[in-house]
GROMACS .gro file of C-alpha atoms in nm:
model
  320
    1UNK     CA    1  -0.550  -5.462   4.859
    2UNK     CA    2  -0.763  -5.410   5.136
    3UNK     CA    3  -1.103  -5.446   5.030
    4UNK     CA    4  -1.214  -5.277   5.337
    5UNK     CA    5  -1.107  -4.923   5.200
    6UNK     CA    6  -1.165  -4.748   4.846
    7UNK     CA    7  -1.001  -4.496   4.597
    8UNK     CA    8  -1.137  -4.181   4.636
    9UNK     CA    9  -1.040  -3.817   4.493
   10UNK     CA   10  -0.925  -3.605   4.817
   11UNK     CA   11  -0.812  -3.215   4.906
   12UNK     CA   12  -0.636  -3.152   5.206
   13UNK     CA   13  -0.652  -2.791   5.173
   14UNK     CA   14  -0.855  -2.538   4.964
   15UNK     CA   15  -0.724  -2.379   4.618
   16UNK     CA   16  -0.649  -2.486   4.262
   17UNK     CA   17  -0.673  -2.852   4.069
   18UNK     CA   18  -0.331  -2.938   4.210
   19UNK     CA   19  -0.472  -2.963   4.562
   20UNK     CA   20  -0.650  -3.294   4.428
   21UNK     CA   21  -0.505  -3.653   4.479
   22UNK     CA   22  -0.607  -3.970   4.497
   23UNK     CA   23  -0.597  -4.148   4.830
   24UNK     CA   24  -0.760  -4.439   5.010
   25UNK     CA   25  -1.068  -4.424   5.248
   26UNK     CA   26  -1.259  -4.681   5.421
   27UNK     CA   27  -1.519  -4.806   5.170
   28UNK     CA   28  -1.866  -4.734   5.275
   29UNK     CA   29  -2.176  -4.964   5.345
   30UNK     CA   30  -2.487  -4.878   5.306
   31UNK     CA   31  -2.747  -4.735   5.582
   32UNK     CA   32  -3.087  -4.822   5.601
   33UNK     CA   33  -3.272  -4.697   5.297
   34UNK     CA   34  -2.916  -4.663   5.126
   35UNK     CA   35  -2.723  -4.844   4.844
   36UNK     CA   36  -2.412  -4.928   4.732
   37UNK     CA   37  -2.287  -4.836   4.407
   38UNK     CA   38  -1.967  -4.949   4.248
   39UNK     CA   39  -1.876  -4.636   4.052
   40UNK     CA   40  -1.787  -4.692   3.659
   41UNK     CA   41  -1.767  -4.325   3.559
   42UNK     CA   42  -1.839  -3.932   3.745
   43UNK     CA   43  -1.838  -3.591   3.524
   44UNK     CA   44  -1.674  -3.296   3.675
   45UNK     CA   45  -1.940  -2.976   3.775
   46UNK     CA   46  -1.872  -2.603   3.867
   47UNK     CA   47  -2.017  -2.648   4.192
   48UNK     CA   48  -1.725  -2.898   4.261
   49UNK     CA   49  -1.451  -2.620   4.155
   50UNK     CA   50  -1.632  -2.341   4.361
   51UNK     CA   51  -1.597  -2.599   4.650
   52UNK     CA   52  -1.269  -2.727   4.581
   53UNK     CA   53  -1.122  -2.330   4.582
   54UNK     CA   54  -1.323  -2.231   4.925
   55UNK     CA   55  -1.589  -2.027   4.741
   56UNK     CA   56  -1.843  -2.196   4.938
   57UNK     CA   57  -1.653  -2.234   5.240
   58UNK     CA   58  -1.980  -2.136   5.451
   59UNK     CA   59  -2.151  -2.450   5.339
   60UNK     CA   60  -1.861  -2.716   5.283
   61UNK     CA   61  -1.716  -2.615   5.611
   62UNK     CA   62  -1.343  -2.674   5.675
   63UNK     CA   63  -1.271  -2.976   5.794
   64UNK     CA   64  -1.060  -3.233   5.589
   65UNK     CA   65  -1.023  -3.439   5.398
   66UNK     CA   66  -1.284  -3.312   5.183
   67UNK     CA   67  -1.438  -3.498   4.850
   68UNK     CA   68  -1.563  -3.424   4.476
   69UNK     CA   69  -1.768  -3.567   4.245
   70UNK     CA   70  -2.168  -3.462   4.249
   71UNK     CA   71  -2.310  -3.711   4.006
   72UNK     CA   72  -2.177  -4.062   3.919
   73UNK     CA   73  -2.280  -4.420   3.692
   74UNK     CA   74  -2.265  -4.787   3.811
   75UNK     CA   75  -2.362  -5.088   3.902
   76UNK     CA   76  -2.543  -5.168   4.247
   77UNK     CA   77  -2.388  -5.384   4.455
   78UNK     CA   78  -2.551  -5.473   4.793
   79UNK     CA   79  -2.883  -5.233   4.948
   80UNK     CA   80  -2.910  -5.108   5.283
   81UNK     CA   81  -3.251  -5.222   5.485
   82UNK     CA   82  -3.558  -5.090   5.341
   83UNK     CA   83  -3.376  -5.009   5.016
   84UNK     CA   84  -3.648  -5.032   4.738
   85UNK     CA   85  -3.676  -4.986   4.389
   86UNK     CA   86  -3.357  -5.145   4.271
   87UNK     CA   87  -3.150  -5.478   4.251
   88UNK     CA   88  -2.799  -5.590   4.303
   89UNK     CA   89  -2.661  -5.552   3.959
   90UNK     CA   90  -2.839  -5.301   3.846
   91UNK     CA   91  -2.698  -5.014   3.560
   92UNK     CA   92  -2.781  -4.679   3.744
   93UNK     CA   93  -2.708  -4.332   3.750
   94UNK     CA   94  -2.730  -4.060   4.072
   95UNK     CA   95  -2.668  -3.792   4.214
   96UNK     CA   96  -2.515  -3.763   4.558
   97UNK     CA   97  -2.737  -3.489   4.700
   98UNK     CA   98  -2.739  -3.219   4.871
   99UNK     CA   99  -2.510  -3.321   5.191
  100UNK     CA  100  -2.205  -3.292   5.002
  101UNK     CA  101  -2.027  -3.492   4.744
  102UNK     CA  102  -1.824  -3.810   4.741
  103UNK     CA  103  -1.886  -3.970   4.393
  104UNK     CA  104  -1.558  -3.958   4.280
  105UNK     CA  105  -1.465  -4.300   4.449
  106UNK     CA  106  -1.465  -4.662   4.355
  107UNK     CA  107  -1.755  -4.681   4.549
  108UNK     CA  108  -2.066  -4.464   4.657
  109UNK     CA  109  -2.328  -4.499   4.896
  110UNK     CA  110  -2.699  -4.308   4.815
  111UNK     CA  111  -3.021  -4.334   4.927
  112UNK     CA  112  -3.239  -4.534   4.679
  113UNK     CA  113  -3.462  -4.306   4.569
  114UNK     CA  114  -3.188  -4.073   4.433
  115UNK     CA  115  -3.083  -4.364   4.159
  116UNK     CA  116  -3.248  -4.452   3.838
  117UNK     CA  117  -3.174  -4.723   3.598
  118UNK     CA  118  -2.999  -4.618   3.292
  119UNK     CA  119  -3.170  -4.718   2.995
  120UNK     CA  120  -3.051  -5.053   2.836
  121UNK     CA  121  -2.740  -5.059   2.579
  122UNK     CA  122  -2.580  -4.686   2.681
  123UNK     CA  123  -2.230  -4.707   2.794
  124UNK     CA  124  -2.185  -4.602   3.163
  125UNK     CA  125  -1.903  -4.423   3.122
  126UNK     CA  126  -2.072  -4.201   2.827
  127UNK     CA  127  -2.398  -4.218   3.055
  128UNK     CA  128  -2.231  -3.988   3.307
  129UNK     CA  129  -2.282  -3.685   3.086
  130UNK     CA  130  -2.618  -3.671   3.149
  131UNK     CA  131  -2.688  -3.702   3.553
  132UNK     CA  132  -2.718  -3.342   3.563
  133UNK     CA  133  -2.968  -3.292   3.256
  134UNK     CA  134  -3.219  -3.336   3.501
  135UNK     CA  135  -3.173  -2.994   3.560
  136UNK     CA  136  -3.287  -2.918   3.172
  137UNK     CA  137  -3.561  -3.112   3.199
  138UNK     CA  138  -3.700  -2.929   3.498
  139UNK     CA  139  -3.601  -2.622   3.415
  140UNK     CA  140  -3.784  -2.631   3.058
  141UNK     CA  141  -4.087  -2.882   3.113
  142UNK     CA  142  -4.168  -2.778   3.464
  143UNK     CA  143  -4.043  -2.448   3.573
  144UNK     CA  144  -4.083  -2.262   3.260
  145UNK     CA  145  -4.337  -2.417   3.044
  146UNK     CA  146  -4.150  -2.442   2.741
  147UNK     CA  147  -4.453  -2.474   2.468
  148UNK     CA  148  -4.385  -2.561   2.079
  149UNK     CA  149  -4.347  -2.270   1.898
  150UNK     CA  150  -4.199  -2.000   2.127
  151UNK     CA  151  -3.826  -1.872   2.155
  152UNK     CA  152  -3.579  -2.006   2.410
  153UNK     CA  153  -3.255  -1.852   2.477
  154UNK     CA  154  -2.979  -2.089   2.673
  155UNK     CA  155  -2.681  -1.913   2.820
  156UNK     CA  156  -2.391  -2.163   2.843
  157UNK     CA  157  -2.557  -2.373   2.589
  158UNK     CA  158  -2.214  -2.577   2.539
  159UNK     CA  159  -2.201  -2.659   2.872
  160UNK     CA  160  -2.346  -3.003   3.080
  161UNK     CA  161  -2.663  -2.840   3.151
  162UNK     CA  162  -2.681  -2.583   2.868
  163UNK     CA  163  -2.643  -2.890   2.580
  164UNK     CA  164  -2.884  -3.048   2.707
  165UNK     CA  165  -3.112  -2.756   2.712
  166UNK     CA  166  -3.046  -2.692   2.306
  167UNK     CA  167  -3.158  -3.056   2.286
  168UNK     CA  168  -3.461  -3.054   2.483
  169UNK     CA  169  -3.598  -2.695   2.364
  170UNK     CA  170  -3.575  -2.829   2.001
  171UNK     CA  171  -3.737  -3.199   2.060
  172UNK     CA  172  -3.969  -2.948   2.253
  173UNK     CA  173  -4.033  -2.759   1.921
  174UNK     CA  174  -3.894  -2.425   2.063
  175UNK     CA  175  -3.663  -2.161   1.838
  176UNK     CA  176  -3.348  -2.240   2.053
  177UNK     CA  177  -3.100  -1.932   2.036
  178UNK     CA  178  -2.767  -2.081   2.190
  179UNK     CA  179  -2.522  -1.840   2.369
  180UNK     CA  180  -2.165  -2.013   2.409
  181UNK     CA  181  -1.854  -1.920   2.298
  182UNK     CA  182  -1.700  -1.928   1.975
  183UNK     CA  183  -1.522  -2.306   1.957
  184UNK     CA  184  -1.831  -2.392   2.084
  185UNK     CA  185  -2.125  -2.278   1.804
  186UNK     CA  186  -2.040  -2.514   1.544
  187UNK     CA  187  -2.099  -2.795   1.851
  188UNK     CA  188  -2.492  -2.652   1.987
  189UNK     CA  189  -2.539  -2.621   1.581
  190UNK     CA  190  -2.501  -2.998   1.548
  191UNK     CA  191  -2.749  -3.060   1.901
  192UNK     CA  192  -3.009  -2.859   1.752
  193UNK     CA  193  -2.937  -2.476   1.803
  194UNK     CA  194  -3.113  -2.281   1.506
  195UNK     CA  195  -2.932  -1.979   1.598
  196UNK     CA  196  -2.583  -2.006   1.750
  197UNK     CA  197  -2.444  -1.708   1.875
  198UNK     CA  198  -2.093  -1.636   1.994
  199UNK     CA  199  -2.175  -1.431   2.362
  200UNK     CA  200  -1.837  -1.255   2.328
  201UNK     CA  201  -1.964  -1.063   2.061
  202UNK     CA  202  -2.284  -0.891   2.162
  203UNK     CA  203  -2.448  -0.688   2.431
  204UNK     CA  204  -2.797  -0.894   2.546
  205UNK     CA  205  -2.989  -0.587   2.384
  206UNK     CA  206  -2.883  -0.666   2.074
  207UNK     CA  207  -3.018  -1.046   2.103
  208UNK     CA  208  -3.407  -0.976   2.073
  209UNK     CA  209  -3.679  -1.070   2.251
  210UNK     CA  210  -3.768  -1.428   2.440
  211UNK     CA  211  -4.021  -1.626   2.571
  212UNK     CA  212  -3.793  -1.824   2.792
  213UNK     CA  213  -3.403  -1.758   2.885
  214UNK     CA  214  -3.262  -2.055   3.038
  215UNK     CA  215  -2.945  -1.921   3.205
  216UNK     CA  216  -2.669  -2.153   3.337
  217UNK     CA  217  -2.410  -1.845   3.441
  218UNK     CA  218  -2.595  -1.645   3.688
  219UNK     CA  219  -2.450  -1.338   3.669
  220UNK     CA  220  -2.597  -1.022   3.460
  221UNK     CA  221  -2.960  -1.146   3.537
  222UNK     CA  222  -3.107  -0.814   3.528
  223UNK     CA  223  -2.984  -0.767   3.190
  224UNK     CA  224  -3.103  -1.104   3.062
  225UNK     CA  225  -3.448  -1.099   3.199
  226UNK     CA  226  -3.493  -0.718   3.038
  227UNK     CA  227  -3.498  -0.998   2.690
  228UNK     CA  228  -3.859  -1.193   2.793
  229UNK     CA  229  -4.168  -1.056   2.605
  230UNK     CA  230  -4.509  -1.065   2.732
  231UNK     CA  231  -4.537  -1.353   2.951
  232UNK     CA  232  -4.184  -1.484   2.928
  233UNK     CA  233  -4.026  -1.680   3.214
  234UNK     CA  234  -3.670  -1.680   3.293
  235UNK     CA  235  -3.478  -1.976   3.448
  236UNK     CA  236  -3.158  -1.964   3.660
  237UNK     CA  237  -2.962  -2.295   3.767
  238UNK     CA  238  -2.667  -2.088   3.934
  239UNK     CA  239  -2.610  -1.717   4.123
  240UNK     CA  240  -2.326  -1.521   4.130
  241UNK     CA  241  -2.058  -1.643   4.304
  242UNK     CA  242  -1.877  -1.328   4.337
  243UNK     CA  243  -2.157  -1.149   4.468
  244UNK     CA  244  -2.429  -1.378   4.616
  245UNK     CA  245  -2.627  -1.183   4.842
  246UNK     CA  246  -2.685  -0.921   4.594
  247UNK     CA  247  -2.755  -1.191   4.299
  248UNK     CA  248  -2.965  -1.425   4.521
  249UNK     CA  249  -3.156  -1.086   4.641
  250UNK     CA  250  -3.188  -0.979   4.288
  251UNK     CA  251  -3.406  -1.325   4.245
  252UNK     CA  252  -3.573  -1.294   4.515
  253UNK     CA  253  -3.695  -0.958   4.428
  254UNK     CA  254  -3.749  -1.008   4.082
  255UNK     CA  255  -4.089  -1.203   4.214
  256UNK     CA  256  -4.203  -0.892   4.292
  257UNK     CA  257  -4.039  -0.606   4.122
  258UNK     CA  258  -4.059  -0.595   3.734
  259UNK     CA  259  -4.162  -0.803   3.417
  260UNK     CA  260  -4.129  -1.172   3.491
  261UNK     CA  261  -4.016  -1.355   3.824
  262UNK     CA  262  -3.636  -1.550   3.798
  263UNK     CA  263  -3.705  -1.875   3.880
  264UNK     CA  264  -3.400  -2.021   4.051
  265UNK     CA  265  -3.318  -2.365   4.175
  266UNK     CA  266  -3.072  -2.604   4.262
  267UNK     CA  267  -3.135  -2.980   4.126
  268UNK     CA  268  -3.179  -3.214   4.324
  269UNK     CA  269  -3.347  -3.559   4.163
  270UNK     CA  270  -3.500  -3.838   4.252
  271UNK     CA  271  -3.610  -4.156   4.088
  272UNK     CA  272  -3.909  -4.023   3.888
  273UNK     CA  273  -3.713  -3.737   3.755
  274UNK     CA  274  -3.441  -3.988   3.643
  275UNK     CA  275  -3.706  -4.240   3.494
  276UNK     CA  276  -3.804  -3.937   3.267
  277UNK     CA  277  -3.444  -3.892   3.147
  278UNK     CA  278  -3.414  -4.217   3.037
  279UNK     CA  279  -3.732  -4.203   2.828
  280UNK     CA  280  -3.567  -3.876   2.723
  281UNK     CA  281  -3.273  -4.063   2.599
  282UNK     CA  282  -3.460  -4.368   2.471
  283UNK     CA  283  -3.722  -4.199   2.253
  284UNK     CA  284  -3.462  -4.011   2.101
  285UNK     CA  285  -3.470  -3.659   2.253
  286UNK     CA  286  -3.163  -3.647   2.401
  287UNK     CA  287  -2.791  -3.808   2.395
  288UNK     CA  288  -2.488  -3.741   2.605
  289UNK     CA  289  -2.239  -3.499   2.482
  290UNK     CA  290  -1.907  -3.616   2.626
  291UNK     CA  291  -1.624  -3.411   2.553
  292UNK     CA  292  -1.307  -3.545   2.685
  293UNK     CA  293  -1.288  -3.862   2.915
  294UNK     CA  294  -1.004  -3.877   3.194
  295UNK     CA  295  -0.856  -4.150   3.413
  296UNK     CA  296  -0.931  -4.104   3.787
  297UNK     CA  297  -0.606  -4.041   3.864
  298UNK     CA  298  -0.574  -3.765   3.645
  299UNK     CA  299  -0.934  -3.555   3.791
  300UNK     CA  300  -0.739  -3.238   3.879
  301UNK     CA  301  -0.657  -3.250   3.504
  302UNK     CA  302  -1.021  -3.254   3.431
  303UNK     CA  303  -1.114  -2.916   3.685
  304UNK     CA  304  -0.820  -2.768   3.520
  305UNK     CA  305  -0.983  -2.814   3.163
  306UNK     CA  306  -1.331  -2.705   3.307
  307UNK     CA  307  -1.207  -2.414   3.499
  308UNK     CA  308  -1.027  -2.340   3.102
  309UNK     CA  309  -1.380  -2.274   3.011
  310UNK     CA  310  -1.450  -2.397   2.611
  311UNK     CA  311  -1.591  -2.740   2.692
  312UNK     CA  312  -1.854  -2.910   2.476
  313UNK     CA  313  -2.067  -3.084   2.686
  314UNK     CA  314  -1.904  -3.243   2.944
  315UNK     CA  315  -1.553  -3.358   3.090
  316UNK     CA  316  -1.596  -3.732   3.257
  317UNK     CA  317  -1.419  -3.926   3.486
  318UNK     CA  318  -1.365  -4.297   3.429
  319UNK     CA  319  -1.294  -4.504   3.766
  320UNK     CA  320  -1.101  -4.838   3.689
   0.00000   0.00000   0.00000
């Protein structure tokens, strides 16, 4: 084969899983600043399926091909000039960024400072669960505060960022309160959860009062932040995709307007950030939840299990 072009995970056209194949690109080298990664392993994120359907049309654009895959593990294998921080060979994990996605490839290119090592004797392919628990980690330890002792509610606390959440708030020494459905409780029990409660069953109203709500769903933020107490802080890592101007608008406003600001943002890591989730992960505070791993062939199978809802933790990709 060619070793001039790559597998990569491609849609031609916007709409459902089945609009996913795998095809052949040229392989990429890396830019000044950049490196190659051979990819081991990728897990699959809703930004990816809101992308994939034409949700986000406005920033994807529409010109195709167009790629998946936001977050990926491997090994480096040649850096760009000026690359720093890393060696050929190295065990990393990344993130692609903000300019798109891409990871779901045989190979990836980033710039350096969006890779960190991942910590000695974790399997890469498990490893790829936990890219996107960067988000947690801001979210709790630097947006919100999170302090021993007070109450933390996590929406989506099965989910990739949401598990990791229940995790962190209880090595934290929070009272973690996990939201998720019902398959699901048994699963944020075992991470950490001291209450697990099944969100098809009650109103928010009827969930109490919170220092900090971590939500990973972004929609029915007004009714979520009426749950902090006195000084509470409430964290959003998505907006409503069915109605953004009004949800983003409703975030912006809430700095002003009301009883505790939503603090919203969109992660986007770099190598100190990822040198903290490895000592997250080596001193015991966190592990990767991986619920089902698929073949790269067989990615549209994994959106189609995501967009199922139910997972528990997350769905990865294994390349080769």
């Amino acid at each position: 084969m060619d070793d001039r072009t790559m597998k990569a995970v491609l849609f031609d056209r916007f709409g459902g899983p089945e609009v996913l194949y795998t095809g052949r690109v040229p392989r990429p080298e890396p830019a000044p600043g950049e490196v190659l990664v051979r990819v081991r392993a990728f897990s699959v994120n809703g930004g990816e399926l809101a992308a994939r359907s034409g949700r986000v049309r406005l920033l994807t654009g529409r010109r195709f091909p167009q790629r998946v895959g936001l977050d990926f593990t491997g090994e480096v294998v040649a850096l760009g000039t000026g690359a720093t921080g890393v060696a050929a060979g190295d065990r990393v994990w990344g993130i692609v960024g903000r300019t798109g996605f891409g990871s779901a490839a045989e190979y990836v290119t980033v710039r350096a400072e969006r890779l960190g090592r991942v910590p000695d004797g974790l399997d890469l392919v498990a490893a790829a669960a936990l890219p996107v628990a960067t988000t947690a980690v801001t979210a709790l330890r630097d947006k919100a505060a999170l302090r021993p002792g007070e109450r933390l509610l996590v929406r989506g606390a099965a989910g990739g960022v949401g598990n990791a959440a229940v995790q962190l708030g209880k090595a934290y020494g929070a009272e973690v309160t996990a939201l998720a459905r019902a398959a699901g409780l048994d699963f944020v029990r075992a991470l950490g959860a001291h209450h697990a409660v099944d969100h098809r069953t009650v109103t928010p109203a009827e969930l109490g009062r919170f220092d900090v709500v971590l939500d990973t769903a972004g929609t029915d933020l007004r009714a979520f932040r009426g749950l902090l107490g006195p000084g509470g802080r409430m964290v959003t890592v998505a907006f409503d995709l069915a109605r953004p101007v009004a949800s983003l608008g409703y975030i912006a406003a809430s700095a002003v307007h009301g009883r505790g600001r939503v603090r919203f943002f969109s992660g986007n890591p770099r190598r100190a950030l990822f040198d903290d989730l490895a000592r997250e992960v080596t001193e015991g505070r966190l592990r990767p939840a991986v619920d089902r791993v698929f073949p790269l062939e067989e990615t549209a199978a994994a959106h189609r299990a995501l967009e199922a809802g139910g997972v528990r933790g997350k769905f990865v990709v294994r390349v080769g």
